[in-house]
Amino acid sequence: MSAAFVVSVIAGGVCCIFLVWLLRGLANFIPTRYHPAENPEDDHIQILVVGDVGRSPRMQYHALSVAKHGRNVDINPPSIPTFHVALLVSLIRGSKLVVDWHNYGYTILAQNKWYYKPLVPVYRWYETGFGRYLGNINLAVTDAMARQLKVKPFSVKHPVFTLHDRPAQVFQPILSTTERLAFLSRLAETKAIAKDIVDGAVRLIVSSTSWTPDEDFGLLLDALVSYANSSEPSPILAIITGKGPQKEHYLERIKALQEEGKLPGIRIITAWLSTRDYASLLASADLGISLHKSSSGVDLPMKVVDMFGAGLPVAAYSAFESFSELVKEGYNGCGFETASELADILSRLLGLSGQEELARLKKGAVSEGALRWDQEWDRVVGRVIGLVGDEST
């Protein structure tokens, strides 16, 4: 046996070992086929968030609902390639995908600065094209959205179920005057006038805003100016929560209006509260204000859902298709489209003559908020993905 032959055999063996090692390493980057775990509780459910999970209570609630049923939850970070990556991985692994359409990315992008505008048609093509085939199950936040997903440009190929937003357990009404006074006396923003608020001498309104173009805060300011200069208006404390890019702009405008004497009897302050304090603030207020303008026309503001959970009636911007699925005019709130209409609502509900109507709206808000997220999720999603049996719904 020649030395050359021995060397070639050794070299060939080394090459084979190297190739096996290399292929095994590469295999770690290729998704494996999904096989149900022997113990269902060992299965993992992955939640892909196309957006900021910190600003999406609905997606947080999904994760909590899955975890409450004893499953492991992985939440993937946001990115525009999520759709086609998820589609590819699901095809390779044989996994099932549930897509929650609580709004459309391309309609939100269309509201951004002008230099994003050329990207909108591309984003629309991407979202409608991949979205058509992506979800084995599709969830829509409203019936209007469910109808829209079934026709062009989406024409989704798989079943669509409506999963309405519902409040989390932290949002609860405060029906006791003593409890309301105790909270308002503790909160820094209200403690100086807590008794006046409880007695009705000062009206407390609350609005949560992202300070972005899709929520025209100027509309509320114009309404407050009109209200303040009407006949014998009740004093108002308006607490505005939230953070966003236009906050400083509107703070300067508020300051200017106050210096010009255009907001007599009106005090506007901003606050950043813990979830628990925010929930208690809603429950202690007289009226909630929603300025949400739906970018798609078929989504709904989560903030209104939270207000109803806290038993707070709302005055909400209403010029979009799905509005009536959440706010029932004269039952749990009122709709407006202009600053003048909002000013009229404030004058009507916050004056002495509006006590009966406001009490009726509050009763409707409490009733609307009685159905909670866990119940809605179990009824729709839990049953569809097999975490909840039909006998439980």
mmCIF file of C-alpha atoms in Angstrom:
data_model
loop_
_atom_site.group_PDB
_atom_site.id
_atom_site.type_symbol
_atom_site.label_atom_id
_atom_site.label_comp_id
_atom_site.label_asym_id
_atom_site.label_seq_id
_atom_site.Cartn_x
_atom_site.Cartn_y
_atom_site.Cartn_z
ATOM 1 C CA MET A 1 0.000 0.000 0.000
ATOM 2 C CA SER A 2 1.610 3.224 -1.139
ATOM 3 C CA ALA A 3 2.034 6.250 1.088
ATOM 4 C CA ALA A 4 0.075 8.352 -1.430
ATOM 5 C CA PHE A 5 -2.945 6.065 -1.094
ATOM 6 C CA VAL A 6 -2.864 6.250 2.695
ATOM 7 C CA VAL A 7 -2.616 10.025 2.591
ATOM 8 C CA SER A 8 -5.527 10.253 0.142
ATOM 9 C CA VAL A 9 -7.700 8.008 2.349
ATOM 10 C CA ILE A 10 -6.909 10.104 5.404
ATOM 11 C CA ALA A 11 -7.571 13.323 3.476
ATOM 12 C CA GLY A 12 -10.860 11.957 2.159
ATOM 13 C CA GLY A 13 -11.916 10.948 5.646
ATOM 14 C CA VAL A 14 -11.064 14.356 7.027
ATOM 15 C CA CYS A 15 -13.038 16.019 4.217
ATOM 16 C CA CYS A 16 -16.057 13.808 4.903
ATOM 17 C CA ILE A 17 -15.918 14.588 8.604
ATOM 18 C CA PHE A 18 -15.632 18.308 7.812
ATOM 19 C CA LEU A 19 -18.590 18.189 5.411
ATOM 20 C CA VAL A 20 -20.747 16.359 7.961
ATOM 21 C CA TRP A 21 -19.807 18.939 10.604
ATOM 22 C CA LEU A 22 -20.536 21.789 8.189
ATOM 23 C CA LEU A 23 -23.914 20.381 7.138
ATOM 24 C CA ARG A 24 -24.937 19.808 10.741
ATOM 25 C CA GLY A 25 -23.999 23.402 11.505
ATOM 26 C CA LEU A 26 -25.976 24.725 8.546
ATOM 27 C CA ALA A 27 -28.941 22.608 9.575
ATOM 28 C CA ASN A 28 -29.219 24.689 12.721
ATOM 29 C CA PHE A 29 -30.175 27.638 10.522
ATOM 30 C CA ILE A 30 -32.893 25.741 8.660
ATOM 31 C CA PRO A 31 -36.276 25.573 10.430
ATOM 32 C CA THR A 32 -37.292 22.058 11.406
ATOM 33 C CA ARG A 33 -40.720 20.655 10.676
ATOM 34 C CA TYR A 34 -43.282 21.270 13.378
ATOM 35 C CA HIS A 35 -44.379 18.199 15.327
ATOM 36 C CA PRO A 36 -46.915 18.519 18.153
ATOM 37 C CA ALA A 37 -45.366 17.912 21.549
ATOM 38 C CA GLU A 38 -46.401 14.768 23.418
ATOM 39 C CA ASN A 39 -47.526 17.048 26.224
ATOM 40 C CA PRO A 40 -49.603 19.901 24.715
ATOM 41 C CA GLU A 41 -48.347 22.239 27.428
ATOM 42 C CA ASP A 42 -44.828 21.906 25.969
ATOM 43 C CA ASP A 43 -45.937 23.418 22.662
ATOM 44 C CA HIS A 44 -44.785 26.935 21.828
ATOM 45 C CA ILE A 45 -47.037 29.586 20.311
ATOM 46 C CA GLN A 46 -45.212 32.425 18.569
ATOM 47 C CA ILE A 47 -46.678 35.922 18.323
ATOM 48 C CA LEU A 48 -45.249 38.141 15.591
ATOM 49 C CA VAL A 49 -45.928 41.825 16.159
ATOM 50 C CA VAL A 50 -45.859 44.043 13.084
ATOM 51 C CA GLY A 51 -45.433 47.274 15.024
ATOM 52 C CA ASP A 52 -44.457 48.403 18.511
ATOM 53 C CA VAL A 53 -45.604 45.806 21.054
ATOM 54 C CA GLY A 54 -45.260 48.430 23.791
ATOM 55 C CA ARG A 55 -47.985 50.476 22.108
ATOM 56 C CA SER A 56 -50.225 47.516 21.337
ATOM 57 C CA PRO A 57 -52.244 46.321 24.343
ATOM 58 C CA ARG A 58 -54.143 43.965 22.028
ATOM 59 C CA MET A 59 -50.973 42.011 21.194
ATOM 60 C CA GLN A 60 -49.921 41.981 24.848
ATOM 61 C CA TYR A 61 -53.359 40.595 25.712
ATOM 62 C CA HIS A 62 -52.928 37.838 23.104
ATOM 63 C CA ALA A 63 -49.693 36.749 24.788
ATOM 64 C CA LEU A 64 -51.284 36.813 28.239
ATOM 65 C CA SER A 65 -54.314 34.833 27.071
ATOM 66 C CA VAL A 66 -52.145 32.099 25.554
ATOM 67 C CA ALA A 67 -49.965 31.976 28.674
ATOM 68 C CA LYS A 68 -53.027 31.717 30.939
ATOM 69 C CA HIS A 69 -53.915 28.482 29.149
ATOM 70 C CA GLY A 70 -50.531 27.020 30.061
ATOM 71 C CA ARG A 71 -48.724 27.421 26.726
ATOM 72 C CA ASN A 72 -45.241 28.814 26.121
ATOM 73 C CA VAL A 73 -45.249 32.132 24.270
ATOM 74 C CA ASP A 74 -42.542 33.637 22.061
ATOM 75 C CA ILE A 75 -43.007 37.208 20.846
ATOM 76 C CA ASN A 76 -40.996 38.181 17.773
ATOM 77 C CA PRO A 77 -39.839 41.770 17.225
ATOM 78 C CA PRO A 78 -41.382 43.969 14.529
ATOM 79 C CA SER A 79 -40.002 44.329 11.005
ATOM 80 C CA ILE A 80 -41.428 44.782 7.542
ATOM 81 C CA PRO A 81 -40.184 41.370 6.327
ATOM 82 C CA THR A 82 -42.265 39.645 9.008
ATOM 83 C CA PHE A 83 -44.945 38.575 6.529
ATOM 84 C CA HIS A 84 -42.791 36.775 3.988
ATOM 85 C CA VAL A 85 -40.431 35.345 6.618
ATOM 86 C CA ALA A 86 -43.412 34.004 8.572
ATOM 87 C CA LEU A 87 -44.925 32.569 5.390
ATOM 88 C CA LEU A 88 -41.647 30.879 4.422
ATOM 89 C CA VAL A 89 -41.041 29.422 7.885
ATOM 90 C CA SER A 90 -44.624 28.171 8.161
ATOM 91 C CA LEU A 91 -44.305 26.395 4.807
ATOM 92 C CA ILE A 92 -40.991 24.787 5.763
ATOM 93 C CA ARG A 93 -42.075 23.789 9.257
ATOM 94 C CA GLY A 94 -45.709 23.023 8.542
ATOM 95 C CA SER A 95 -46.800 25.441 11.277
ATOM 96 C CA LYS A 96 -50.176 27.143 11.365
ATOM 97 C CA LEU A 97 -50.331 30.933 11.330
ATOM 98 C CA VAL A 98 -52.927 33.199 12.917
ATOM 99 C CA VAL A 99 -52.862 36.785 11.636
ATOM 100 C CA ASP A 100 -54.498 39.501 13.734
ATOM 101 C CA TRP A 101 -55.447 42.414 11.501
ATOM 102 C CA HIS A 102 -56.063 45.197 13.995
ATOM 103 C CA ASN A 103 -55.102 47.774 11.349
ATOM 104 C CA TYR A 104 -53.237 48.031 8.050
ATOM 105 C CA GLY A 105 -49.613 49.109 7.950
ATOM 106 C CA TYR A 106 -49.860 50.873 4.607
ATOM 107 C CA THR A 107 -52.692 53.150 5.762
ATOM 108 C CA ILE A 108 -50.665 54.159 8.820
ATOM 109 C CA LEU A 109 -47.591 54.796 6.645
ATOM 110 C CA ALA A 110 -49.710 57.032 4.400
ATOM 111 C CA GLN A 111 -50.215 59.395 7.343
ATOM 112 C CA ASN A 112 -46.482 59.897 7.874
ATOM 113 C CA LYS A 113 -44.277 62.622 6.433
ATOM 114 C CA TRP A 114 -44.216 63.317 2.708
ATOM 115 C CA TYR A 115 -40.974 61.458 2.029
ATOM 116 C CA TYR A 116 -42.688 58.184 3.012
ATOM 117 C CA LYS A 117 -45.459 58.645 0.443
ATOM 118 C CA PRO A 118 -43.631 56.890 -2.456
ATOM 119 C CA LEU A 119 -43.336 53.788 -0.263
ATOM 120 C CA VAL A 120 -47.078 53.507 0.385
ATOM 121 C CA PRO A 121 -47.964 51.657 -2.887
ATOM 122 C CA VAL A 122 -45.075 49.239 -2.291
ATOM 123 C CA TYR A 123 -46.172 48.613 1.301
ATOM 124 C CA ARG A 124 -49.773 48.136 0.146
ATOM 125 C CA TRP A 125 -48.676 45.592 -2.462
ATOM 126 C CA TYR A 126 -46.552 43.762 0.115
ATOM 127 C CA GLU A 127 -49.241 43.708 2.792
ATOM 128 C CA THR A 128 -52.149 42.723 0.566
ATOM 129 C CA GLY A 129 -50.108 40.283 -1.523
ATOM 130 C CA PHE A 130 -48.548 38.265 1.273
ATOM 131 C CA GLY A 131 -51.494 38.823 3.605
ATOM 132 C CA ARG A 132 -53.775 37.094 1.124
ATOM 133 C CA TYR A 133 -52.074 33.737 1.715
ATOM 134 C CA LEU A 134 -50.363 34.182 5.087
ATOM 135 C CA GLY A 135 -52.900 33.331 7.752
ATOM 136 C CA ASN A 136 -54.424 29.898 8.146
ATOM 137 C CA ILE A 137 -56.748 31.835 10.434
ATOM 138 C CA ASN A 138 -57.323 35.582 10.247
ATOM 139 C CA LEU A 139 -58.615 37.773 13.063
ATOM 140 C CA ALA A 140 -60.216 41.158 12.434
ATOM 141 C CA VAL A 141 -60.800 43.819 15.062
ATOM 142 C CA THR A 142 -64.219 44.752 13.628
ATOM 143 C CA ASP A 143 -66.934 43.216 11.487
ATOM 144 C CA ALA A 144 -66.261 45.976 8.954
ATOM 145 C CA MET A 145 -62.623 44.896 8.694
ATOM 146 C CA ALA A 146 -63.628 41.232 8.385
ATOM 147 C CA ARG A 147 -65.842 42.123 5.424
ATOM 148 C CA GLN A 148 -63.053 44.188 3.870
ATOM 149 C CA LEU A 149 -60.471 41.413 4.175
ATOM 150 C CA LYS A 150 -62.667 39.060 2.158
ATOM 151 C CA VAL A 151 -62.729 41.311 -0.918
ATOM 152 C CA LYS A 152 -60.128 43.110 -3.050
ATOM 153 C CA PRO A 153 -57.383 44.177 -2.574
ATOM 154 C CA PHE A 154 -56.897 41.561 0.173
ATOM 155 C CA SER A 155 -59.177 38.680 -0.863
ATOM 156 C CA VAL A 156 -57.750 36.486 1.910
ATOM 157 C CA LYS A 157 -57.922 32.790 1.141
ATOM 158 C CA HIS A 158 -58.569 31.461 4.648
ATOM 159 C CA PRO A 159 -61.270 31.969 7.310
ATOM 160 C CA VAL A 160 -61.705 35.379 8.960
ATOM 161 C CA PHE A 161 -63.091 35.736 12.490
ATOM 162 C CA THR A 162 -63.971 38.963 14.284
ATOM 163 C CA LEU A 163 -62.259 39.407 17.648
ATOM 164 C CA HIS A 164 -63.489 42.638 19.198
ATOM 165 C CA ASP A 165 -61.218 44.466 21.602
ATOM 166 C CA ARG A 166 -62.329 44.164 25.214
ATOM 167 C CA PRO A 167 -60.896 45.746 28.358
ATOM 168 C CA ALA A 168 -58.414 44.017 30.628
ATOM 169 C CA GLN A 169 -59.332 43.297 34.239
ATOM 170 C CA VAL A 170 -57.364 46.301 35.518
ATOM 171 C CA PHE A 171 -60.020 48.635 34.069
ATOM 172 C CA GLN A 172 -62.923 48.576 36.516
ATOM 173 C CA PRO A 173 -65.640 51.129 37.402
ATOM 174 C CA ILE A 174 -65.403 53.056 40.674
ATOM 175 C CA LEU A 175 -69.001 53.366 41.830
ATOM 176 C CA SER A 176 -68.288 54.426 45.409
ATOM 177 C CA THR A 177 -68.004 58.177 46.065
ATOM 178 C CA THR A 178 -65.659 57.439 48.963
ATOM 179 C CA GLU A 179 -63.299 55.391 46.768
ATOM 180 C CA ARG A 180 -63.388 58.033 44.050
ATOM 181 C CA LEU A 181 -62.510 60.791 46.526
ATOM 182 C CA ALA A 182 -59.734 58.675 48.043
ATOM 183 C CA PHE A 183 -58.078 58.115 44.660
ATOM 184 C CA LEU A 184 -58.414 61.721 43.475
ATOM 185 C CA SER A 185 -57.033 62.933 46.816
ATOM 186 C CA ARG A 186 -53.961 60.736 46.334
ATOM 187 C CA LEU A 187 -53.233 61.549 42.672
ATOM 188 C CA ALA A 188 -50.867 64.522 42.353
ATOM 189 C CA GLU A 189 -52.742 65.976 39.383
ATOM 190 C CA THR A 190 -56.106 66.120 41.183
ATOM 191 C CA LYS A 191 -55.519 66.139 44.952
ATOM 192 C CA ALA A 192 -55.875 69.938 45.301
ATOM 193 C CA ILE A 193 -59.421 69.895 43.884
ATOM 194 C CA ALA A 194 -60.493 66.301 44.580
ATOM 195 C CA LYS A 195 -63.564 67.292 46.601
ATOM 196 C CA ASP A 196 -64.647 69.836 43.970
ATOM 197 C CA ILE A 197 -64.500 67.109 41.311
ATOM 198 C CA VAL A 198 -66.512 64.650 43.394
ATOM 199 C CA ASP A 199 -69.075 67.357 44.252
ATOM 200 C CA GLY A 200 -69.423 68.299 40.568
ATOM 201 C CA ALA A 201 -68.108 71.845 41.030
ATOM 202 C CA VAL A 202 -65.260 70.994 38.630
ATOM 203 C CA ARG A 203 -65.695 68.580 35.740
ATOM 204 C CA LEU A 204 -62.919 66.068 35.032
ATOM 205 C CA ILE A 205 -62.366 64.973 31.445
ATOM 206 C CA VAL A 206 -59.622 62.617 30.285
ATOM 207 C CA SER A 207 -58.100 61.999 26.878
ATOM 208 C CA SER A 208 -55.295 59.616 25.988
ATOM 209 C CA THR A 209 -53.418 60.579 22.845
ATOM 210 C CA SER A 210 -50.352 59.484 20.904
ATOM 211 C CA TRP A 211 -49.762 63.131 19.865
ATOM 212 C CA THR A 212 -49.617 62.106 16.206
ATOM 213 C CA PRO A 213 -51.371 63.426 13.055
ATOM 214 C CA ASP A 214 -54.004 60.659 13.190
ATOM 215 C CA GLU A 215 -55.309 62.252 16.411
ATOM 216 C CA ASP A 216 -56.006 65.945 15.834
ATOM 217 C CA PHE A 217 -55.527 67.383 19.310
ATOM 218 C CA GLY A 218 -56.239 70.823 17.897
ATOM 219 C CA LEU A 219 -59.854 69.742 17.521
ATOM 220 C CA LEU A 220 -60.170 69.321 21.304
ATOM 221 C CA LEU A 221 -58.444 72.650 21.960
ATOM 222 C CA ASP A 222 -60.798 74.464 19.588
ATOM 223 C CA ALA A 223 -63.776 72.809 21.281
ATOM 224 C CA LEU A 224 -62.545 73.836 24.744
ATOM 225 C CA VAL A 225 -62.072 77.445 23.598
ATOM 226 C CA SER A 226 -65.622 77.482 22.260
ATOM 227 C CA TYR A 227 -66.967 75.816 25.421
ATOM 228 C CA ALA A 228 -65.091 78.184 27.758
ATOM 229 C CA ASN A 229 -66.645 81.195 26.089
ATOM 230 C CA SER A 230 -70.194 79.827 26.096
ATOM 231 C CA SER A 231 -72.904 80.765 28.589
ATOM 232 C CA GLU A 232 -71.989 79.836 32.211
ATOM 233 C CA PRO A 233 -69.778 76.804 31.506
ATOM 234 C CA SER A 234 -68.791 74.483 34.342
ATOM 235 C CA PRO A 235 -65.054 74.623 35.190
ATOM 236 C CA ILE A 236 -63.086 71.781 33.601
ATOM 237 C CA LEU A 237 -59.882 69.984 34.495
ATOM 238 C CA ALA A 238 -58.659 68.193 31.368
ATOM 239 C CA ILE A 239 -55.966 65.572 31.934
ATOM 240 C CA ILE A 240 -54.174 64.410 28.791
ATOM 241 C CA THR A 241 -52.087 61.234 28.965
ATOM 242 C CA GLY A 242 -49.628 59.803 26.462
ATOM 243 C CA LYS A 243 -46.379 60.611 24.676
ATOM 244 C CA GLY A 244 -45.673 61.445 21.050
ATOM 245 C CA PRO A 245 -43.931 63.675 18.494
ATOM 246 C CA GLN A 246 -46.402 66.578 18.498
ATOM 247 C CA LYS A 247 -46.678 66.949 22.266
ATOM 248 C CA GLU A 248 -44.378 69.983 22.600
ATOM 249 C CA HIS A 249 -46.127 71.744 19.714
ATOM 250 C CA TYR A 250 -49.502 71.466 21.428
ATOM 251 C CA LEU A 251 -48.126 72.342 24.863
ATOM 252 C CA GLU A 252 -46.913 75.625 23.377
ATOM 253 C CA ARG A 253 -50.325 76.201 21.826
ATOM 254 C CA ILE A 254 -52.067 75.504 25.155
ATOM 255 C CA LYS A 255 -49.764 77.983 26.882
ATOM 256 C CA ALA A 256 -50.501 80.624 24.242
ATOM 257 C CA LEU A 257 -54.276 80.134 24.554
ATOM 258 C CA GLN A 258 -54.066 80.461 28.331
ATOM 259 C CA GLU A 259 -51.953 83.619 28.117
ATOM 260 C CA GLU A 260 -54.452 85.108 25.660
ATOM 261 C CA GLY A 261 -57.281 84.419 28.107
ATOM 262 C CA LYS A 262 -59.127 82.111 25.720
ATOM 263 C CA LEU A 263 -59.526 79.266 28.224
ATOM 264 C CA PRO A 264 -61.215 80.822 31.271
ATOM 265 C CA GLY A 265 -62.202 78.163 33.797
ATOM 266 C CA ILE A 266 -60.298 75.489 31.869
ATOM 267 C CA ARG A 267 -57.127 73.860 33.159
ATOM 268 C CA ILE A 268 -55.276 71.467 30.853
ATOM 269 C CA ILE A 269 -52.478 69.306 32.217
ATOM 270 C CA THR A 270 -50.520 66.355 30.848
ATOM 271 C CA ALA A 271 -49.650 63.231 32.806
ATOM 272 C CA TRP A 272 -47.776 59.961 32.417
ATOM 273 C CA LEU A 273 -49.322 57.429 34.776
ATOM 274 C CA SER A 274 -48.897 53.802 35.747
ATOM 275 C CA THR A 275 -51.455 51.438 34.227
ATOM 276 C CA ARG A 276 -53.248 51.091 37.557
ATOM 277 C CA ASP A 277 -53.423 54.858 38.165
ATOM 278 C CA TYR A 278 -54.538 55.440 34.577
ATOM 279 C CA ALA A 279 -57.336 52.895 35.016
ATOM 280 C CA SER A 280 -58.444 54.571 38.265
ATOM 281 C CA LEU A 281 -58.285 58.005 36.634
ATOM 282 C CA LEU A 282 -60.643 56.840 33.886
ATOM 283 C CA ALA A 283 -63.004 55.405 36.490
ATOM 284 C CA SER A 284 -62.970 58.720 38.390
ATOM 285 C CA ALA A 285 -63.544 61.034 35.415
ATOM 286 C CA ASP A 286 -66.838 62.478 34.176
ATOM 287 C CA LEU A 287 -66.202 62.071 30.443
ATOM 288 C CA GLY A 288 -63.578 60.501 28.193
ATOM 289 C CA ILE A 289 -62.495 62.073 24.908
ATOM 290 C CA SER A 290 -61.237 60.057 21.929
ATOM 291 C CA LEU A 291 -59.691 61.894 18.974
ATOM 292 C CA HIS A 292 -58.741 58.708 17.106
ATOM 293 C CA LYS A 293 -59.172 59.032 13.348
ATOM 294 C CA SER A 294 -59.026 55.560 11.855
ATOM 295 C CA SER A 295 -56.362 55.392 9.131
ATOM 296 C CA SER A 296 -58.127 52.431 7.529
ATOM 297 C CA GLY A 297 -61.686 53.387 8.427
ATOM 298 C CA VAL A 298 -62.285 49.944 9.915
ATOM 299 C CA ASP A 299 -60.220 49.779 13.110
ATOM 300 C CA LEU A 300 -61.266 51.016 16.556
ATOM 301 C CA PRO A 301 -59.477 52.920 19.346
ATOM 302 C CA MET A 302 -58.386 50.703 22.226
ATOM 303 C CA LYS A 303 -58.555 53.726 24.528
ATOM 304 C CA VAL A 304 -62.358 53.795 24.195
ATOM 305 C CA VAL A 305 -62.508 50.101 25.102
ATOM 306 C CA ASP A 306 -60.492 50.872 28.240
ATOM 307 C CA MET A 307 -62.788 53.792 29.078
ATOM 308 C CA PHE A 308 -65.837 51.555 28.868
ATOM 309 C CA GLY A 309 -64.064 48.997 31.047
ATOM 310 C CA ALA A 310 -63.693 51.738 33.662
ATOM 311 C CA GLY A 311 -67.360 52.712 33.261
ATOM 312 C CA LEU A 312 -66.507 56.035 31.601
ATOM 313 C CA PRO A 313 -68.816 57.378 28.852
ATOM 314 C CA VAL A 314 -67.045 58.885 25.847
ATOM 315 C CA ALA A 315 -67.250 61.615 23.281
ATOM 316 C CA ALA A 316 -65.407 60.198 20.276
ATOM 317 C CA TYR A 317 -64.516 61.241 16.740
ATOM 318 C CA SER A 318 -66.978 59.331 14.613
ATOM 319 C CA ALA A 319 -66.240 59.846 10.910
ATOM 320 C CA PHE A 320 -65.228 56.277 10.068
ATOM 321 C CA GLU A 321 -67.145 53.138 9.106
ATOM 322 C CA SER A 322 -66.630 50.955 12.173
ATOM 323 C CA PHE A 323 -67.412 53.625 14.801
ATOM 324 C CA SER A 324 -70.890 52.295 15.608
ATOM 325 C CA GLU A 325 -69.544 48.815 16.432
ATOM 326 C CA LEU A 326 -68.161 50.276 19.657
ATOM 327 C CA VAL A 327 -69.820 53.584 20.498
ATOM 328 C CA LYS A 328 -73.624 53.489 20.535
ATOM 329 C CA GLU A 329 -74.959 57.036 20.206
ATOM 330 C CA GLY A 330 -77.010 57.971 23.247
ATOM 331 C CA TYR A 331 -76.264 54.664 24.994
ATOM 332 C CA ASN A 332 -72.596 54.719 26.026
ATOM 333 C CA GLY A 333 -71.296 57.853 24.346
ATOM 334 C CA CYS A 334 -71.619 60.522 21.685
ATOM 335 C CA GLY A 335 -69.956 61.016 18.323
ATOM 336 C CA PHE A 336 -68.601 64.205 16.786
ATOM 337 C CA GLU A 337 -66.800 65.242 13.624
ATOM 338 C CA THR A 338 -66.058 68.928 14.277
ATOM 339 C CA ALA A 339 -64.850 71.081 17.156
ATOM 340 C CA SER A 340 -68.247 72.778 17.218
ATOM 341 C CA GLU A 341 -70.031 69.445 17.687
ATOM 342 C CA LEU A 342 -67.640 68.463 20.491
ATOM 343 C CA ALA A 343 -68.170 71.830 22.211
ATOM 344 C CA ASP A 344 -71.932 71.248 22.084
ATOM 345 C CA ILE A 345 -71.487 67.799 23.673
ATOM 346 C CA LEU A 346 -69.347 69.255 26.472
ATOM 347 C CA SER A 347 -71.900 71.997 27.149
ATOM 348 C CA ARG A 348 -74.797 69.539 27.133
ATOM 349 C CA LEU A 349 -73.271 66.796 29.284
ATOM 350 C CA LEU A 350 -71.189 68.780 31.758
ATOM 351 C CA GLY A 351 -73.803 71.370 32.653
ATOM 352 C CA LEU A 352 -76.392 70.965 35.410
ATOM 353 C CA SER A 353 -79.070 70.035 32.886
ATOM 354 C CA GLY A 354 -76.952 67.158 31.549
ATOM 355 C CA GLN A 355 -76.714 65.124 34.752
ATOM 356 C CA GLU A 356 -79.447 62.676 33.808
ATOM 357 C CA GLU A 357 -78.082 62.065 30.299
ATOM 358 C CA LEU A 358 -74.519 61.663 31.592
ATOM 359 C CA ALA A 359 -75.704 59.148 34.209
ATOM 360 C CA ARG A 360 -77.527 57.194 31.494
ATOM 361 C CA LEU A 361 -74.396 57.139 29.306
ATOM 362 C CA LYS A 362 -72.313 55.986 32.267
ATOM 363 C CA LYS A 363 -74.713 53.114 32.863
ATOM 364 C CA GLY A 364 -74.342 52.132 29.207
ATOM 365 C CA ALA A 365 -70.538 52.351 29.443
ATOM 366 C CA VAL A 366 -70.504 50.051 32.481
ATOM 367 C CA SER A 367 -72.705 47.571 30.621
ATOM 368 C CA GLU A 368 -70.542 47.718 27.473
ATOM 369 C CA GLY A 369 -67.382 47.134 29.505
ATOM 370 C CA ALA A 370 -68.770 44.130 31.373
ATOM 371 C CA LEU A 371 -67.576 41.687 28.675
ATOM 372 C CA ARG A 372 -63.848 41.247 29.228
ATOM 373 C CA TRP A 373 -60.909 40.345 27.006
ATOM 374 C CA ASP A 374 -60.433 36.852 28.461
ATOM 375 C CA GLN A 375 -64.055 35.956 27.753
ATOM 376 C CA GLU A 376 -63.920 37.290 24.183
ATOM 377 C CA TRP A 377 -60.549 35.664 23.481
ATOM 378 C CA ASP A 378 -61.627 32.268 24.787
ATOM 379 C CA ARG A 379 -64.877 32.475 22.803
ATOM 380 C CA VAL A 380 -63.127 33.238 19.499
ATOM 381 C CA VAL A 381 -59.391 32.483 19.464
ATOM 382 C CA GLY A 382 -59.195 29.883 22.213
ATOM 383 C CA ARG A 383 -61.819 27.759 20.494
ATOM 384 C CA VAL A 384 -60.353 28.206 16.993
ATOM 385 C CA ILE A 385 -56.792 27.212 17.945
ATOM 386 C CA GLY A 386 -57.919 24.421 20.232
ATOM 387 C CA LEU A 387 -56.988 25.809 23.644
ATOM 388 C CA VAL A 388 -60.632 25.975 24.711
ATOM 389 C CA GLY A 389 -63.257 23.324 24.030
ATOM 390 C CA ASP A 390 -66.648 24.165 22.536
ATOM 391 C CA GLU A 391 -68.289 23.234 25.812
ATOM 392 C CA SER A 392 -66.403 26.108 27.511
ATOM 393 C CA THR A 393 -67.862 28.838 25.302
#
